[in-house]
Tab-separated table of C-alpha atoms in Angstrom:
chain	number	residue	atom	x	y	z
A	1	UNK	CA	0.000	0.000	0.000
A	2	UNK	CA	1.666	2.958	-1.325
A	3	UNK	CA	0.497	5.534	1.433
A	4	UNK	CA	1.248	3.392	3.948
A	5	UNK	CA	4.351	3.043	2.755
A	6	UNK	CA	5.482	6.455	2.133
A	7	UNK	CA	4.143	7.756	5.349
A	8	UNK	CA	6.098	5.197	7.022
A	9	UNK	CA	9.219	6.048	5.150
A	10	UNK	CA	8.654	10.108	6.103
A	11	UNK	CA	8.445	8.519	9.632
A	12	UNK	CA	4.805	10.333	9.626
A	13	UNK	CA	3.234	8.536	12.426
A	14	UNK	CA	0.284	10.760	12.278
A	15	UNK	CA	-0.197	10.113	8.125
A	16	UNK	CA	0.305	6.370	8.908
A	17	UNK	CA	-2.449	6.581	12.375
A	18	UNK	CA	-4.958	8.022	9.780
A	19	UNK	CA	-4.818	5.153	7.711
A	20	UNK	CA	-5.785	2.834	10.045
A	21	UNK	CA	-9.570	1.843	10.248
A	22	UNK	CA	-11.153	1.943	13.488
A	23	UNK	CA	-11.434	-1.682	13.938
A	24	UNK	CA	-7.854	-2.496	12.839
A	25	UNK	CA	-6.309	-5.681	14.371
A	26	UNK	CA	-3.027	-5.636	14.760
A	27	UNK	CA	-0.807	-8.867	15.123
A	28	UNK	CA	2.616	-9.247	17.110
A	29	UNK	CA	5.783	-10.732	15.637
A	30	UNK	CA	6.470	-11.508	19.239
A	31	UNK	CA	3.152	-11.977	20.969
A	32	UNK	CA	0.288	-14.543	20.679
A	33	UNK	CA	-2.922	-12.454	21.268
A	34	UNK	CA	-3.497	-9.664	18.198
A	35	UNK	CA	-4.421	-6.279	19.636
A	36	UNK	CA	-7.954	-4.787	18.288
A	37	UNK	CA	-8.037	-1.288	18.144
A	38	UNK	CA	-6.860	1.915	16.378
A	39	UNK	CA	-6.002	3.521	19.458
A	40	UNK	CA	-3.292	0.719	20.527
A	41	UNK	CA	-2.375	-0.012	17.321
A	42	UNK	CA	-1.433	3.645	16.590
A	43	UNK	CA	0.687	3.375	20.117
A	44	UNK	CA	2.559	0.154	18.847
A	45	UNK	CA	3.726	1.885	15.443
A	46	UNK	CA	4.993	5.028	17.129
A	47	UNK	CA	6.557	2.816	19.242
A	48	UNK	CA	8.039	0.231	16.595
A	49	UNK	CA	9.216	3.992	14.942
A	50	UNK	CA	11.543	4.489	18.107
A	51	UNK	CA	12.756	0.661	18.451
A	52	UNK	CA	13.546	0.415	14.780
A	53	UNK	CA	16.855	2.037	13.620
A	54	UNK	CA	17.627	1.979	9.877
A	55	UNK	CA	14.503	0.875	8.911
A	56	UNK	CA	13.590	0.738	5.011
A	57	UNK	CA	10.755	-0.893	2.731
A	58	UNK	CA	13.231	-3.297	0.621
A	59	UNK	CA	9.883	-4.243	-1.590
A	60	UNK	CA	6.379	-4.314	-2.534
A	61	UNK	CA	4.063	-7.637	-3.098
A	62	UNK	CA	0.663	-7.393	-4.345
A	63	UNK	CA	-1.981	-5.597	-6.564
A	64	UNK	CA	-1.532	-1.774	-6.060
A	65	UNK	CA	-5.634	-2.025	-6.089
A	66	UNK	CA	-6.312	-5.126	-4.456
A	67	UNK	CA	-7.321	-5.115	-0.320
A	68	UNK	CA	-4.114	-7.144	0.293
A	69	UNK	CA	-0.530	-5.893	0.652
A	70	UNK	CA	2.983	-7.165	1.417
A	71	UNK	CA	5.645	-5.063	2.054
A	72	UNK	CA	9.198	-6.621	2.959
A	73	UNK	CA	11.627	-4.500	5.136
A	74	UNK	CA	14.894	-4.779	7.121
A	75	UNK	CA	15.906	-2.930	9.953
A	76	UNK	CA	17.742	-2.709	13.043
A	77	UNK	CA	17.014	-3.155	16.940
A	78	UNK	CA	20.119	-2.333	18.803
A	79	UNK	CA	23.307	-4.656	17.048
A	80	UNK	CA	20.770	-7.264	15.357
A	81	UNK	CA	19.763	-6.659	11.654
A	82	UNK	CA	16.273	-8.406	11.111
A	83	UNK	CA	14.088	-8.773	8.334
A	84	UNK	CA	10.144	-8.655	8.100
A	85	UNK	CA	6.724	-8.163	6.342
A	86	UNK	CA	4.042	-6.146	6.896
A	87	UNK	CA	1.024	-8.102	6.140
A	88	UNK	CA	-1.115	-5.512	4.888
A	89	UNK	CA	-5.394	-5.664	4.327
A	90	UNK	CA	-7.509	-2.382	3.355
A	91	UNK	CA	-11.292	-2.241	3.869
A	92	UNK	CA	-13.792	-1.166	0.865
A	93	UNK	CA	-13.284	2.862	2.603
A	94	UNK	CA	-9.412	1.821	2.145
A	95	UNK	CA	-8.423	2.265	5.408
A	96	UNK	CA	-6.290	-0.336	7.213
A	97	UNK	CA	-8.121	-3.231	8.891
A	98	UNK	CA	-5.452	-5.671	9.468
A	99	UNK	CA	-1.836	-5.366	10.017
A	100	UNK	CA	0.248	-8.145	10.710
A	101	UNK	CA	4.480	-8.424	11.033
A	102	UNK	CA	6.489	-11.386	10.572
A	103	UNK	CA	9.767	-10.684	11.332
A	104	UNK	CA	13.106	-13.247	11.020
A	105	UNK	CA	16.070	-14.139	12.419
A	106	UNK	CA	14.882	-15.486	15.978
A	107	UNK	CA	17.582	-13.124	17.344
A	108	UNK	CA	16.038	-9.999	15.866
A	109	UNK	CA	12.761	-11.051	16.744
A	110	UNK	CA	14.162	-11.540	20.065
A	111	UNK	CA	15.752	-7.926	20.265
A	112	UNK	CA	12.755	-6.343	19.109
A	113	UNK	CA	10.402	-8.522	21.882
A	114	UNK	CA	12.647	-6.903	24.395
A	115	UNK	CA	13.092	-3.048	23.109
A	116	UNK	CA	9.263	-3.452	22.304
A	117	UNK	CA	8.570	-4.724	26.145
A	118	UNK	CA	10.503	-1.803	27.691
A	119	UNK	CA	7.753	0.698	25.546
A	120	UNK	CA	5.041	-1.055	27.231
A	121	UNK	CA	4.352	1.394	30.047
A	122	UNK	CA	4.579	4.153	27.371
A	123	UNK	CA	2.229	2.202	24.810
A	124	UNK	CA	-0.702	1.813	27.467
A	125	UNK	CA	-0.530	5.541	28.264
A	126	UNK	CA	-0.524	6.468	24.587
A	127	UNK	CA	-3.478	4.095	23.460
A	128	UNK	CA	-5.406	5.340	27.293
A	129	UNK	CA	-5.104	8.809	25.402
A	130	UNK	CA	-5.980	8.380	22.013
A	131	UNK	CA	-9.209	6.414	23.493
A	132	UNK	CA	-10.168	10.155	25.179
């Protein structure tokens, strides 16, 4: 999805929290449950946008028009390089309604589990916001 994409790239959280439908569902790399929700998905992805260093799209999978997306990135959490996908769905308005990262070597996916787990206390406090 291009706008995801570029807004993402211009590290515009607020472009990329726009495109997400209300009801997104976002699932983990490195935990079981999905979370439902703009508001805590939009507090994962700013997060995810401090954890990640060096972070670019490497390439695009899909129909430009279709509802489903795959976009393949690298990046880096601390000194381990990792790979990943965005798993990207739109709904009929467009907007984002699922989101899902797969992300590879175990000991990236293991670096980013633990810079993601030290956001946690700022993650609840963002999503508690954006909910009003």
């Amino acid at each position: 999805m291009r706008a995801f994409r570029e807004a993402v790239e211009a590290q515009d959280m607020d472009a990329v929290e726009a495109l997400l439908a209300e009801d997104v569902v976002f699932t983990s790399p490195v935990v079981f449950k999905p979370y439902p929700g703009k508001a805590i998905t939009a507090a994962i992805l700013h997060a995810v946008a401090r954890v990640f260093e060096d972070f670019r799209y490497e390439r695009e999978i899909g129909d430009p028009d279709g509802p489903d997306h795959a976009l393949v990135f690298s990046a880096r959490v601390g000194d381990r390089r990792l790979t990943g996908c965005d798993f990207i769905h739109v709904n009929e308005e467009g907007l984002i309604d699922d989101l899902m990262v797969m992300v590879r070597p175990l000991s990236g996916a293991q670096a980013l589990q633990e810079a993601m787990a030290a956001q946690f206390e700022t993650i609840a406090k963002e999503a508690e916001a954006r909910i009003g």
